[in-house]
Amino acid sequence: MSTYVLETAPGPVFTDPAKPRTLRKYLDWDPKGGDANGTIIDTEKTATVAAGSKLFSSGRGVIYEITSGGVLKSYKDETASGGSLLTPVKTYGTGWNSFQRTWASGGRIFGQAAGGEIAVYAQSDSAAGGGTITLLASKIASTSAAAVAIGVSDDVWMAGSVIYTLRSGEITAWPYSERTAGLPPNQIVHPGVGAGTVIGSGLNDAVLAWSPGPGTIHTSTGSNDYTGIIRGYVGTSSLTLANAEVKAGLYGDVFADTATCLADMAEGQPYFGTRPDDGGAPVVAAPSEDDQDPAPEGSRFFKGRFTLGDGKPASGLQVAVEATDVGADDGSTAELPLLGTATTGADGSWSIPLPAQLPQEVQLAADANGGAVNAVASAMGVTSNGVAVNGVDHVSAAPNTAPTAVRKLVGSAASDDVGRAAKLFPLISDDSPSAPEPSDAEYAKSWAYEQERATVDLTDGKPIPEWQNATGPLPVNYDPYIVNGVDTKGLAVTPYDGGCDRTKKVVQSKKIYYTAVAEGHAYWDSKASVDYDSKLASIVDVAVKTGSNWSVQGTSSLGSSMGISTGYTNRGPYFAKQWKVPIEYKKIKETWKCGGNNTFTRYVVAPGGYKVPSGGATGTYGKDVRSKDGYAGWRNSPQANRAYVSAGSYFQISKNKSHKMAGAVSAFGVSLSASTQYDKEHRQRITAGTNNNERHYIWGRNGSVSGKPGVFYSY
C-alpha cells in the first residue's frame, strides 16, 4: 500500500514557508498486519511540491493539492507504470485555503472551516480524480460532537466510511453515513456522523496518524525532525500494538493511499521494477572462528605525522609522547609520564617504540586497558612571524606480550590512521581559570546533540565535521589560523626555543555516555544478531579544543576486560540497529609551559573504560540503520561486494574490524566516531529464513564480505 510523506529537512527550513518541499513515496509492505512482519519501504520516487501547498489523498493513487493561493488541483500517482509521482489531472476552483483541515476518502472530500462547520464534496470520478466536484446540500454542523473533536484534534484522516481523530494520545472512530432513502438518483445526498468511539488511548507520543485501510492504523512520534518512530496497530473496536517500530526517521506530513480493503502481505523479497541480475553473487558460509588473522607487526610503536595548516610537512620538530591513562579523577593535578621523543622527518612523520619497561602507573593503566597504552604526541613550534603553534595526536601502542586481540585492536587503529596527519594550530597564552561547565541546556544547542537525538543515522557514512561547537551549531567559516589579521597556515615553522616542560592534567568532569560499537542487519525473512562479549574492543575518537571549537585529533584504544556479555540475538525481519555500550568519558584540562614562562592550555574530551551507571543498562539499542538495507542498497552496491546466504543458513563476521561509525556518541556536546575489532567475542551475524527457499543477499560496505567489509547489509 502506497504511503506518502511530504517532507522538509529538519531545521530552520521548517519555519520557512518560501522553501519547496519533497513528496516521497513509500510502500507499506504488511498493511493488513500493521507491519507485524513488514516495514514501510522507500521506493525512491519523489516529486517537488511548491511552498505553502497542502496535500491529501483519497485512494487509488489520487492526490489533491491546495496551493498557497487556495486553488485545488488533482494528480495521479503513475509511478507503477513508469510515470511521475504527481501526474497532473485537473485544476479546480479557488477558495480551498479557507478550510483549516481537509481530508478525503474515495469519492468524498471534506473541508472544515475555521468556525468548525464541515463541508462535504462529491467527486464524480474518484478513480482518476478528474471528475466534477459538487458540494453536498447538507453540511456537518459545527456544534456536532464530531466537528468539535476534529477541530481540536492533532490529526484527522479517514478509512472506508470511518473518520478518525487523534487527540492527546487518544484515537476516536466516528462512523460517517449518507441518507439517500426516497431521493431521486440525480439529487445530492445528505451526510451525517454518528457518535464517536475511543478505540485507542495512552498513545502519548503520537503526533500523526493514518490508515492504509480499514482495521490498521499507523502513528508517528515526530513530524518535523528526525526522531519520528512509526508504530503499527490493528483492530476496529480496540487497537492492538502490532509493531512498536515499523520504521524510524520519517519526518513531515504523512498520508496513505487508503484502500477499501487490505490483502495479506506479499511473499518474497520486495523490489520495484525489474530486479537486475545478481552478478553471480557467490554463496557464503560462516568462517571458522579459529580462522583468525595474525596479530599485526609494529603494534608496539607509537607513530604519526604532523603538517602545517596548509598540509605541507612539518619537518624538524621535536615530538614528545606522554601516557594519558594516568592520574586520579578526583580533581587533583597529575603529570603525564614521558614515554619518548622523536623528531619529525622530511615528510612530517615520526615513530618511537613503546618502552620495554613502563613506569609503574602506566603499566597499571595498561593492565586495566587489556594491555593497550594510550598516549598523546605533541609537537611545538613557532611561525616565522612569532606565533606559537602546537600539534596534538592521540595514539596507541601495545607490547608483544599483550593479548593478540589487543594487538589487533591497536593495529586496526593504526591502519585507520594511514595517510592521516595531525595539523599544527596557533596557540595563545592562557593563564585564566577554565570557564564554568556548560549546562545541559547549552549542550542541547550543539550539532552533536542533534545527531544523538535522531533515531536514524544522519551521517550516512560521511565523516563528522572538522570543527564542532559544544554549545551551538557547527561553526561557519571558522579559521583558527588567522592571528592578529595574519593567515599563519602557510608560514614556515621552526622548533620552539627553550623547549616545553611536561604536560599536567586535571579531570574537570566525567560522565557515562552510551556509545555505538556495532550494528546488525536483517531484511526480508532473516534475523540479525550482534555479540559484544567478554571485553571492550573498540577505538574511539579523542577531541581537542582549539579556540572556541573542538576537532578530532586522534583516537584511544579501549581494550579493558568487561567480564560480561551484551548484544542482541535473532531480531528481524526488517530490522537493523546499532548496539551501544556505556563508556565513561572525561573532560580534561591540560597545561604546560614552553620557553620558560609561557603557559599554554588545551581541553580534551577522551573515552575511558566500560562502566555501567547505577541502575543503568549494560547495553542498549542505538540508531535505526535500516535505510542501508533493501533492494535499492543492493542494486547500487559494487558487484564484487555481493554474496548470498542460502535459506536456513547463517553468515557472520568475526575477524578484521568494523567500519568507523561516525557520530557513535555525543560526549560533552562533541560528536565522536568509533569502530570495533571483530573476533570470537565481537561478531555480526545474519540467519536466513526458509521462505520460498530463496537466497538472502548481503553485501559489504567497504569490500567483499569474505575480505574486509567493515559491516554487511541485507536484502
mmCIF file with all atom_site columns, C-alpha atoms in Angstrom, residues 68 119 231 335 341 467 547 575 671 689 697 705 708:
data_model
loop_
_atom_site.group_PDB
_atom_site.id
_atom_site.type_symbol
_atom_site.label_atom_id
_atom_site.label_alt_id
_atom_site.label_comp_id
_atom_site.label_asym_id
_atom_site.label_entity_id
_atom_site.label_seq_id
_atom_site.pdbx_PDB_ins_code
_atom_site.Cartn_x
_atom_site.Cartn_y
_atom_site.Cartn_z
_atom_site.occupancy
_atom_site.B_iso_or_equiv
_atom_site.pdbx_formal_charge
_atom_site.auth_seq_id
_atom_site.auth_comp_id
_atom_site.auth_asym_id
_atom_site.auth_atom_id
_atom_site.pdbx_PDB_model_num
ATOM 1  C CA . SER A 1 68  ? -0.926  28.727  -1.285 1.00 0.00 ? 68  SER A CA 1
ATOM 2  C CA . ALA A 1 119 ? -18.430 20.842  4.069  1.00 0.00 ? 119 ALA A CA 1
ATOM 3  C CA . ARG A 1 231 ? 4.130   2.259   15.209 1.00 0.00 ? 231 ARG A CA 1
ATOM 4  C CA . GLU A 1 335 ? 51.938  14.997  35.387 1.00 0.00 ? 335 GLU A CA 1
ATOM 5  C CA . THR A 1 341 ? 60.717  11.710  21.986 1.00 0.00 ? 341 THR A CA 1
ATOM 6  C CA . TRP A 1 467 ? 35.046  21.582  13.647 1.00 0.00 ? 467 TRP A CA 1
ATOM 7  C CA . GLY A 1 547 ? 39.997  28.372  20.427 1.00 0.00 ? 547 GLY A CA 1
ATOM 8  C CA . PHE A 1 575 ? 15.489  -4.930  11.494 1.00 0.00 ? 575 PHE A CA 1
ATOM 9  C CA . SER A 1 671 ? 30.256  14.089  18.347 1.00 0.00 ? 671 SER A CA 1
ATOM 10 C CA . GLY A 1 689 ? 14.842  -17.931 6.868  1.00 0.00 ? 689 GLY A CA 1
ATOM 11 C CA . TYR A 1 697 ? 21.534  -11.291 -0.444 1.00 0.00 ? 697 TYR A CA 1
ATOM 12 C CA . VAL A 1 705 ? 32.102  -9.990  2.759  1.00 0.00 ? 705 VAL A CA 1
ATOM 13 C CA . LYS A 1 708 ? 37.282  -6.612  4.986  1.00 0.00 ? 708 LYS A CA 1
#
